C-alpha positions as semicolon CSV with decimal commas, in nm:
position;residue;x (nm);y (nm);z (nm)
1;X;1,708;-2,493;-6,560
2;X;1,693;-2,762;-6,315
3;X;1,478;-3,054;-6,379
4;X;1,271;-3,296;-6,217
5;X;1,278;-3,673;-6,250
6;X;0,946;-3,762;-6,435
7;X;0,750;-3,508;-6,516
8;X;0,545;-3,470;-6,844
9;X;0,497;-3,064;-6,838
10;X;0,937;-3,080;-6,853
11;X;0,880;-3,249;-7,196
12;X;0,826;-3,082;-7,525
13;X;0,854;-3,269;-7,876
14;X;0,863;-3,647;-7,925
15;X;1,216;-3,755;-8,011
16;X;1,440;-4,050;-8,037
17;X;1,241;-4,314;-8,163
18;X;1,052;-4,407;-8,469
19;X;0,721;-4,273;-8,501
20;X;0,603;-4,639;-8,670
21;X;0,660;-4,795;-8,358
22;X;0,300;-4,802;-8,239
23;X;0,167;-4,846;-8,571
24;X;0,217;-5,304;-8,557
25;X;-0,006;-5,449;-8,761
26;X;-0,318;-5,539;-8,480
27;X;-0,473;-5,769;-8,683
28;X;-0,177;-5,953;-8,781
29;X;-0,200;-6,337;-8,624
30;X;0,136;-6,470;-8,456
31;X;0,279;-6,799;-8,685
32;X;0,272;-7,122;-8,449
33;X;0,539;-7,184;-8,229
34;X;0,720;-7,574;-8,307
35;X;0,924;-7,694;-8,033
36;X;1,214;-7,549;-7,812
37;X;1,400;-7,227;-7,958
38;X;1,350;-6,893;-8,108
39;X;1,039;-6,794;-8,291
40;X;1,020;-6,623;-8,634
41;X;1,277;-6,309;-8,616
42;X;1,346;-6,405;-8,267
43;X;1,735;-6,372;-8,335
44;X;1,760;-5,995;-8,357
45;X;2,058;-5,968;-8,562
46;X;1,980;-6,311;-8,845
47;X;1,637;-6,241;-9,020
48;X;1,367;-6,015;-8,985
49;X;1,330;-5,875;-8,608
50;X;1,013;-5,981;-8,418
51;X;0,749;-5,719;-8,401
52;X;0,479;-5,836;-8,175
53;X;0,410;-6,154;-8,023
54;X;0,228;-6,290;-7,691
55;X;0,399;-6,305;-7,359
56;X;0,433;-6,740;-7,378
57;X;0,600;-6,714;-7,706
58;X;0,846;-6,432;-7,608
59;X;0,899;-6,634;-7,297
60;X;0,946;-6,964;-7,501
61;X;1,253;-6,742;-7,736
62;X;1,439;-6,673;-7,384
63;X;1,489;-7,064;-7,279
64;X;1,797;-7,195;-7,464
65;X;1,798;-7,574;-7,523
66;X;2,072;-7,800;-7,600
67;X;2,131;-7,651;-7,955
68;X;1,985;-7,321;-7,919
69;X;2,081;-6,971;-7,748
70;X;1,901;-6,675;-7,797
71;X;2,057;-6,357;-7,892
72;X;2,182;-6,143;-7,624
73;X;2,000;-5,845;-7,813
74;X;1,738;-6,071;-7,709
75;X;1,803;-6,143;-7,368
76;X;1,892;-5,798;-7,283
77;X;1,576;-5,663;-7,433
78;X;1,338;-5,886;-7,292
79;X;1,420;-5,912;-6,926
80;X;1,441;-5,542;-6,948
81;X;1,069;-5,521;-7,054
82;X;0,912;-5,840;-6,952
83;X;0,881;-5,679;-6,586
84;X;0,624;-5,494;-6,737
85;X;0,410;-5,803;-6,754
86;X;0,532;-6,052;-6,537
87;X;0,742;-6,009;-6,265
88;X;1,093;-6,146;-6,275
89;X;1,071;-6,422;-6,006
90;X;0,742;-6,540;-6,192
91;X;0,928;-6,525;-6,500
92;X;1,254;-6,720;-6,406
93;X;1,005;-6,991;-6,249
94;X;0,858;-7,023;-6,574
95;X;1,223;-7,056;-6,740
96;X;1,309;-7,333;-6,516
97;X;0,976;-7,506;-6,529
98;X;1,034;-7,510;-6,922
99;X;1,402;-7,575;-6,888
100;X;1,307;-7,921;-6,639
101;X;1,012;-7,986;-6,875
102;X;1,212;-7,967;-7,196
103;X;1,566;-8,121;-7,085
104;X;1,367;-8,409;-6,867
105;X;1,551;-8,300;-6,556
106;X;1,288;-8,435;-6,320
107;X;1,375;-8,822;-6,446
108;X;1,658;-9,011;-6,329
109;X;1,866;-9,078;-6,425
110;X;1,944;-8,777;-6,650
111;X;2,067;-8,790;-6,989
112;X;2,452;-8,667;-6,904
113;X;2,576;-8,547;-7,254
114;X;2,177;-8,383;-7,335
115;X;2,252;-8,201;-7,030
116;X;2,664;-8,148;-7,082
117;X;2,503;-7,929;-7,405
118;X;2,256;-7,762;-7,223
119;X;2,404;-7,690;-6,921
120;X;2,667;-7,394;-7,052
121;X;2,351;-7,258;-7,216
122;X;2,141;-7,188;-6,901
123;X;2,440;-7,074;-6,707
124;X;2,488;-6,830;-6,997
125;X;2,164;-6,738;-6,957
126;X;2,178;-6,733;-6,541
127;X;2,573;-6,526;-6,535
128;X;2,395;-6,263;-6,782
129;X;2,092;-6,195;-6,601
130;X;2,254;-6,177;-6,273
131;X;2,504;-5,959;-6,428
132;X;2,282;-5,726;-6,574
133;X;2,008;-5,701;-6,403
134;X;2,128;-5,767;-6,017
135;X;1,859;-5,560;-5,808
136;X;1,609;-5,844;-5,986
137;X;1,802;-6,122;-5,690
138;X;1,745;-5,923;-5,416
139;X;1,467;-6,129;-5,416
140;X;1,516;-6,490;-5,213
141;X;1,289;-6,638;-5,469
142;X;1,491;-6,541;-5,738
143;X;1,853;-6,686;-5,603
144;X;1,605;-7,011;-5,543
145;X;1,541;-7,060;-5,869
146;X;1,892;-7,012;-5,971
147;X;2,010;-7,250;-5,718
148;X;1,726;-7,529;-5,785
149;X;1,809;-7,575;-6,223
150;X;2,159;-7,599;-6,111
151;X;2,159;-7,836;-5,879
152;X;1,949;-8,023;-6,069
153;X;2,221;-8,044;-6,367
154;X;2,541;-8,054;-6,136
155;X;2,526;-8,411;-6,107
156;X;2,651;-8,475;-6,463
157;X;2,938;-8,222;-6,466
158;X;3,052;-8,096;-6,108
159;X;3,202;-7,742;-6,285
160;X;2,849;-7,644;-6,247
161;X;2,885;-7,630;-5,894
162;X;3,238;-7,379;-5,910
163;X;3,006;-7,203;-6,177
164;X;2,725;-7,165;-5,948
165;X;2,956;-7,026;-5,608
166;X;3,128;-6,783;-5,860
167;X;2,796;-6,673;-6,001
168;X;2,673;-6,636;-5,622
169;X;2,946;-6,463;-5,479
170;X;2,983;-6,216;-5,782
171;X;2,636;-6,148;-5,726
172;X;2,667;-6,079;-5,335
173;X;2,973;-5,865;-5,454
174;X;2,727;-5,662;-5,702
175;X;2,435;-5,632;-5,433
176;X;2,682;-5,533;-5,136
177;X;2,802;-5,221;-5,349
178;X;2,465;-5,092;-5,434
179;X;2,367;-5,114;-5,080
180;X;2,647;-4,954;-5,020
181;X;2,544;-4,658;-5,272
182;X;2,215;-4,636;-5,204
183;X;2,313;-4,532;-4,808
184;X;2,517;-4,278;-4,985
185;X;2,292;-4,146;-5,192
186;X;2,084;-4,094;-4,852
187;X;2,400;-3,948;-4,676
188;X;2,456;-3,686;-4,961
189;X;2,086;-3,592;-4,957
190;X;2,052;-3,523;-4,614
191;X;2,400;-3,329;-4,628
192;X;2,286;-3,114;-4,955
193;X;1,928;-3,034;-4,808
194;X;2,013;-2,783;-4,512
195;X;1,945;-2,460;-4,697
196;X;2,164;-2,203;-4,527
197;X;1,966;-1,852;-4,607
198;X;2,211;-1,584;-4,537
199;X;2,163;-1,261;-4,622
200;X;2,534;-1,190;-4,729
201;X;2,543;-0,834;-4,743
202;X;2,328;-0,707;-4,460
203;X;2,627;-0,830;-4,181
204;X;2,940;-0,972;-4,137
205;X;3,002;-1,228;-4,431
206;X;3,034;-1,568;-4,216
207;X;3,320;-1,787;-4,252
208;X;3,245;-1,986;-4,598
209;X;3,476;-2,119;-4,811
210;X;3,386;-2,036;-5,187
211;X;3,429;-2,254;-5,486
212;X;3,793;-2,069;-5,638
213;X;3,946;-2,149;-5,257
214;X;3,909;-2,503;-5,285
215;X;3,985;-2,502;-5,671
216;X;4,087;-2,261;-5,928
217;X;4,141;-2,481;-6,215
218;X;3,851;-2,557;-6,447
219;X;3,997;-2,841;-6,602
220;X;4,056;-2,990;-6,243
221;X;3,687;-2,915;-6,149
222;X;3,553;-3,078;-6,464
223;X;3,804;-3,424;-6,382
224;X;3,588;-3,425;-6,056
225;X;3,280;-3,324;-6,206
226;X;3,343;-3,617;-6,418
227;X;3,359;-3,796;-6,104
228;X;3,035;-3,757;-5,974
229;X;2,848;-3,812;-6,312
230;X;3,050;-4,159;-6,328
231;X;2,983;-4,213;-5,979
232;X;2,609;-4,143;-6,048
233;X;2,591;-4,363;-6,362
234;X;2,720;-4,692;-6,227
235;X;2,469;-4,666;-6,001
236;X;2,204;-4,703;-6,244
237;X;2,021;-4,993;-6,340
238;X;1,854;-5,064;-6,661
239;X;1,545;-5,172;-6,507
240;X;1,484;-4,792;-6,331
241;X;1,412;-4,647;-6,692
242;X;1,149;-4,906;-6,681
243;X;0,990;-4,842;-6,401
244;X;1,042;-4,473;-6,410
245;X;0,709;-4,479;-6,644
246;X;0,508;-4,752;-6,538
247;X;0,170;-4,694;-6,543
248;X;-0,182;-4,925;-6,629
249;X;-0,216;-4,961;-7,029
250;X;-0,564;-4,947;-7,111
251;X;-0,480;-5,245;-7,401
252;X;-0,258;-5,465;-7,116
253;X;-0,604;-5,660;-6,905
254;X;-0,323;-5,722;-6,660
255;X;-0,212;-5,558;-6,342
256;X;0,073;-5,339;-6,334
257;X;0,420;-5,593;-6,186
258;X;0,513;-5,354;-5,915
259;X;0,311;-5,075;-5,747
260;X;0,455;-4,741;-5,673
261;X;0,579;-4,865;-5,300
262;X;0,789;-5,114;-5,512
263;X;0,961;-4,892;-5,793
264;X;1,341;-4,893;-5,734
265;X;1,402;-4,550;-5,890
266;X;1,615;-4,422;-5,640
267;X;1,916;-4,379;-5,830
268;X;1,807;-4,216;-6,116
269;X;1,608;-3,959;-5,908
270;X;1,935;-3,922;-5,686
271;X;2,083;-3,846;-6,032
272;X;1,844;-3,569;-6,115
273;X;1,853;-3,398;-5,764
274;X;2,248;-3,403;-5,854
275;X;2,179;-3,217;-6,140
276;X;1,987;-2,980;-5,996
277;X;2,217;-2,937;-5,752
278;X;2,515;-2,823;-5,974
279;X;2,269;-2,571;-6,102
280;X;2,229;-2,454;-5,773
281;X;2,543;-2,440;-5,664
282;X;2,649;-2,245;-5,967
283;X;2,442;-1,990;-5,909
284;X;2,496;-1,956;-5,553
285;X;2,891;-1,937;-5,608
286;X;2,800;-1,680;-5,878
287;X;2,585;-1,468;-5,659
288;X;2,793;-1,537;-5,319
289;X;3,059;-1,281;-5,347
290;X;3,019;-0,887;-5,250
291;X;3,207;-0,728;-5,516
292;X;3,117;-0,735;-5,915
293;X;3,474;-0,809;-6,032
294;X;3,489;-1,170;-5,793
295;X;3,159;-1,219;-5,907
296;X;3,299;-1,190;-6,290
297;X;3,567;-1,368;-6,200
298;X;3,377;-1,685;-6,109
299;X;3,153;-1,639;-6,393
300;X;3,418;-1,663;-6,635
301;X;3,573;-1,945;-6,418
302;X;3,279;-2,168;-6,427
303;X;3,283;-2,093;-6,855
304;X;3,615;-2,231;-6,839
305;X;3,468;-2,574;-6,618
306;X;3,155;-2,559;-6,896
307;X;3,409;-2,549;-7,174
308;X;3,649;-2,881;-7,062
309;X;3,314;-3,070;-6,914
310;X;3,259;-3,052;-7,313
311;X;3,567;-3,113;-7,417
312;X;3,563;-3,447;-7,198
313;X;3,205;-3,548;-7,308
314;X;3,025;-3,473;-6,953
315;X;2,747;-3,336;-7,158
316;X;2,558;-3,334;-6,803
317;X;2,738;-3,094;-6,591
318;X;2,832;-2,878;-6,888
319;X;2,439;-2,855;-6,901
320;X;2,360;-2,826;-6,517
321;X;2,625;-2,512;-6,529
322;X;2,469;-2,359;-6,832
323;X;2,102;-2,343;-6,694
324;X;2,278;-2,253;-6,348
325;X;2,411;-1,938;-6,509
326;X;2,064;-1,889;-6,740
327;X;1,885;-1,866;-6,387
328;X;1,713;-1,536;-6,331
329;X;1,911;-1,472;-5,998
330;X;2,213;-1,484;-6,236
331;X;2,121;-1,362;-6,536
332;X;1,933;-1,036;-6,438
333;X;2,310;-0,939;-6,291
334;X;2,401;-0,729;-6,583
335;X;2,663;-0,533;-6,430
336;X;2,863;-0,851;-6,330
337;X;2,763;-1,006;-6,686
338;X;2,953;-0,685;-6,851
339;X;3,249;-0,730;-6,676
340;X;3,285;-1,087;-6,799
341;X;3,421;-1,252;-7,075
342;X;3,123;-1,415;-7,207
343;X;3,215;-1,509;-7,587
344;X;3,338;-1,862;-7,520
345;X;2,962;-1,837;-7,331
346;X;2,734;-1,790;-7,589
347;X;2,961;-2,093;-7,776
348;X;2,858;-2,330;-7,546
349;X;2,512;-2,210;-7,535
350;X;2,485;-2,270;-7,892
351;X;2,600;-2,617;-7,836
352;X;2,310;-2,679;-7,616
353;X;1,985;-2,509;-7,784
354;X;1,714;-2,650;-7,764
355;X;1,660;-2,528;-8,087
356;X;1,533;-2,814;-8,348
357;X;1,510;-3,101;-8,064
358;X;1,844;-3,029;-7,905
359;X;1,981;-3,082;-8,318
360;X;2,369;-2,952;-8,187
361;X;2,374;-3,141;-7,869
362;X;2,256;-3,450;-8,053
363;X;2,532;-3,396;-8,312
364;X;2,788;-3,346;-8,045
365;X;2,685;-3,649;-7,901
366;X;2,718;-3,856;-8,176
367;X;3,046;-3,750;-8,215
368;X;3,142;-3,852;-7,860
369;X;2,968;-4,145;-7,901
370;X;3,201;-4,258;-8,230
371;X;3,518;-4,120;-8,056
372;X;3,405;-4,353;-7,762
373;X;3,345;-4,656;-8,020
374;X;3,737;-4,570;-8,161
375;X;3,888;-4,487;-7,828
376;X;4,188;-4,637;-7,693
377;X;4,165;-4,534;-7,328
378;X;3,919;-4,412;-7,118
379;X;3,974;-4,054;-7,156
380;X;3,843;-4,081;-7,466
381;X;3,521;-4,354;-7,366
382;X;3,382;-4,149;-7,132
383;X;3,020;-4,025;-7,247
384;X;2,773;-3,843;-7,017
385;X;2,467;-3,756;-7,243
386;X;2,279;-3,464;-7,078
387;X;2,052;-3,690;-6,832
388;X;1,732;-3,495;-6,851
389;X;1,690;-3,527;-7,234
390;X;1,781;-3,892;-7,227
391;X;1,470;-3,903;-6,988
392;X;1,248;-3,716;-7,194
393;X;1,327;-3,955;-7,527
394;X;1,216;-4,252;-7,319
395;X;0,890;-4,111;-7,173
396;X;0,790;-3,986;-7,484
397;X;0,889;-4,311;-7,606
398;X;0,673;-4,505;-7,361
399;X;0,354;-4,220;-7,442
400;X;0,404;-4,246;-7,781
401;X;0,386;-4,687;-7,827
402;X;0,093;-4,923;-7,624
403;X;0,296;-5,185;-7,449
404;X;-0,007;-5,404;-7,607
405;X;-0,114;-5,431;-7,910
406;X;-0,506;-5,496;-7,954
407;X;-0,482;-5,861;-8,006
408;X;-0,308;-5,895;-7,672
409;X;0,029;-5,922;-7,808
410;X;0,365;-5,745;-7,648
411;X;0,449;-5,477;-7,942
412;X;0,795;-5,613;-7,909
413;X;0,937;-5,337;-8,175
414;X;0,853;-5,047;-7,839
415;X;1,088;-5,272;-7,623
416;X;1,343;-5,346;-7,919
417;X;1,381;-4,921;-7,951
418;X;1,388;-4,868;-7,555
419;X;1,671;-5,191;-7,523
420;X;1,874;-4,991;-7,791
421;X;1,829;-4,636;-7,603
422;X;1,893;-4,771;-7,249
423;X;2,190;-5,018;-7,390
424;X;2,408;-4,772;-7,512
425;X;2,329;-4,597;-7,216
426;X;2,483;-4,916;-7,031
427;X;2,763;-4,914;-7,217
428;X;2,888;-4,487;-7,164
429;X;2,801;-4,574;-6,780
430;X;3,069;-4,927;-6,767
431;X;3,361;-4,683;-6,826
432;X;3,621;-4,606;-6,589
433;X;3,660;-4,290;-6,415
434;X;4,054;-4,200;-6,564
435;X;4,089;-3,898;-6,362
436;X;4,275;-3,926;-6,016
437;X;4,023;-3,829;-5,695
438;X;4,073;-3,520;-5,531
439;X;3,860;-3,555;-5,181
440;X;3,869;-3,213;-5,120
441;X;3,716;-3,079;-5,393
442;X;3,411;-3,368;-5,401
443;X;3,376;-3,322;-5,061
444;X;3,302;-2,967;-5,114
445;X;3,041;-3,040;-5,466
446;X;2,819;-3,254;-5,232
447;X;2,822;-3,050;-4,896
448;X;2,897;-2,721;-4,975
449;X;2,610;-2,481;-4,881
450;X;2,362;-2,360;-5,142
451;X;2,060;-2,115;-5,175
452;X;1,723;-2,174;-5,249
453;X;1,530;-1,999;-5,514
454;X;1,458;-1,704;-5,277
455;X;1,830;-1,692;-5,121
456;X;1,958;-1,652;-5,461
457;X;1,709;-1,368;-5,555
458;X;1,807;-1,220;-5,189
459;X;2,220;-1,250;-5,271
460;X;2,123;-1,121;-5,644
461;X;1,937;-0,790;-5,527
462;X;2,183;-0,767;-5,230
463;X;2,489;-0,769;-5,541
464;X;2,274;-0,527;-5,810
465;X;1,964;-0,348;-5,674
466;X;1,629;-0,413;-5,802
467;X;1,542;-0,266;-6,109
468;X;1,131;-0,176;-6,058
469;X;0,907;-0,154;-5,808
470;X;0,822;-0,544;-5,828
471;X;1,172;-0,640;-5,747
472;X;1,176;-0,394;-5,468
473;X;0,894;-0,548;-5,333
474;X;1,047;-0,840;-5,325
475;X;1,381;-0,748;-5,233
476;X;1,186;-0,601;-4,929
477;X;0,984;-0,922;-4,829
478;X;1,312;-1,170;-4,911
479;X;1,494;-0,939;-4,602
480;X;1,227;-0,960;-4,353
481;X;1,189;-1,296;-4,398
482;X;1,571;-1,411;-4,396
483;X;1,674;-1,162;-4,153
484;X;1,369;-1,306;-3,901
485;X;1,548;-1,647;-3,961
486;X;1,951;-1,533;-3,907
């Protein structure tokens, strides 16, 4: 069924993540910090990982030093969660202030070969945040700091200066795009939301182009399918999971980084409505037509999409077709349904019970998951876990762990678990869309007219009539109310 972006009554049974995870030691004290450089199990893949530890010290393990780096497990993991706490123009003035303090970048003159060691390092550390976490320099403070630490080592090498215009302009590139796909995301919204309520088969059937005129191949529609889910994905940013859940810890004394005004969640909720979408819109082709054999016909058409979004690994629109053809509209049309070839159906459905936490979807996506490890194209990289459950594992991930622990510290081992979910994540949503464009056809997924809830009950009783007197009822109420309307 379609699904909504946040919501804890769409969530079931905790999944996806350890269940030790909130159980840190409390009591346990943090071991001293010595110097510059990564504290005990800092480097996630040498030596025991860091469970908990306060915000200074995790800070401290981000700022490389002439003969240290941190890991990028590391990196990646921290400045996805450390917006929880601190927000990230606070915490890359504290990186510099360390950086000056530490590398003695306020004296003159500088050292030149202290700073020819450490200067790579922070540009490392600079080219990977901006590369991963772009929205974060939308901020003017945030391109300041960047700007300030390197001018203040360009002196003793002047490649930092190339460095720091390529690191610039890749970052307007980066920042121009999502602009660009954030206006749209509005532009597709605004298209998708006019609701056109005909009542199909009480006159003239208007002029409407159905889904088997525009195409009437399902591995075609699943390529552009494929599309859209790419399209979707890239737009993504890691932080979004983030601040999808945010919300006051009772153990965390601070303030939460970013109030609800300030959450920049827009493309994963432009990724559910999407999905809920391509429900729609499955149903409403399904119901659309007059006569019970076109209706069968798209019906086993759209099995046929389901069947080669699988076989691709789009694990989300095989899902948003499924629960598109499980709604009630469609599913209550058991005349069509018999005329239908449903076996390869009930196959797919299988494939996504919900039975045992989702256990075959799960398996099916570890599989696509290896294949993508192995693969030596894109064809075979391309991953699209079902969206909606990928949501669910997080929030019950962030309900399940305190951010906190009750000595104060960060329970580091919650982030470590989220950075692994939402980093492979990154990595299914880098891959190249293989299939070649066909305008027509994703023209037609994004702007094509669909019914609401009670158009698709109207088409349905309009194609079978109602079985009981409640239906009728309804059928009766669904005509007055369209008919007043048309």
């Amino acid at each position: 069924m379609p699904q909504t972006a946040c919501s804890g009554t769409m969530f079931t049974t905790p999944s996806g993540f350890s269940p030790h995870l909130a159980c840190a030691e409390p009591g346990e004290e943090e071991a001293p910090q010595e110097g510059p450089g990564p504290g005990p199990g800092a480097c996630l893949s040498d030596g025991p990982p860091i469970t908990s530890a306060s915000l200074d010290t995790l800070i401290q393990n981000l700022v490389p030093t002439a003969d240290y780096y941190p890991e990028k497990a590391y990196v990646f993991t921290f400045l996805l969660s450390a917006r929880l706490f601190i927000p990230p123009p606070e915490l890359l003035a504290r990186v510099c202030e360390m950086c000056i303090k530490q590398q003695q970048l306020d004296q003159s003159p500088l050292d030149t070969a202290k700073v020819r060691k450490f200067g790579p390092k922070i540009l490392q550390l600079l080219t990977e945040w901006t590369e991963t976490f772009p929205s974060d320099f939308r901020d003017e403070k945030m391109v300041g700091h960047l700007k300030d630490i390197i001018h203040r080592i360009a002196p003793c090498d002047e490649a930092y200066w190339k460095t720091l215009n390529q690191v610039l302009q890749k970052l307007s590139q980066r920042l121009s795009l999502m602009s660009q796909g954030e206006e749209s995301i509005v532009k597709v919204s605004l298209n998708a939301s006019s609701d056109k309520l005909v009542a199909f088969k009480t006159k003239p059937p208007p002029i409407q182009k159905d889904i088997l005129s525009i195409c009437n191949d399902p591995y075609t529609l699943a390529q552009q399918l494929t599309h859209v889910e790419l399209e979707h994905l890239s737009r993504i940013g890691p932080e979004e999971f983030v601040q999808a859940f945010v919300q006051k810890d009772p153990l965390d004394g601070t303030q939460p980084c970013f109030s609800d005004q300030k959450k920049k969640t827009s493309n994963l909720e432009a990724y559910v409505r999407w999905f809920n979408r391509l429900c729609y819109l499955v149903a409403t082709e399904i119901c659309m037509p007059a006569k019970k054999k076109q209706r069968a016909q798209v019906i086993e058409f759209f099995i046929d999409v389901a069947r080669e979004c699988f076989n691709i690994g789009n694990f989300n629109s095989l899902m948003a077709i499924i629960s598109g053809m499980n709604m009630s509209p469609v599913s209550r049309l058991k005349k069509t349904w018999s005329k239908a070839k449903t076996a390869k159906f009930f196959i797919l459905e299988h494939q996504m019970d919900p039975t045992g936490n989702f256990y075959n979807y799960r398996t099916a996506l570890r599989g696509a998951a290896h294949r993508s490890q192995t693969a030596n194209s894109n064809r075979e990289r391309i991953v699209i876990p079902f969206f909606s459950l990928l949501i669910k594992d997080i929030y019950f991930l962030n309900e399940g762990c305190a951010n906190r622990l009750p000595n104060g510290h960060v329970n580091f081992e919650k982030f470590v678990e989220l950075a692994r979910q939402v980093g492979e994540f990154m990595t299914w949503k880098q891959v190249e869309c293989p299939f070649e464009e066909d305008r027509a056809i994703l023209h037609y997924l994004h702007t094509a007219p669909i019914f609401s809830e009670d158009g698709l009950y109207l088409a349905s009783y309009e194609s079978e009539s109602p079985e009981n007197q409640v239906e009728k009822d309804r059928w009766k109420a669904l005509r007055s109310n369209v008919l007043a309307k048309t």
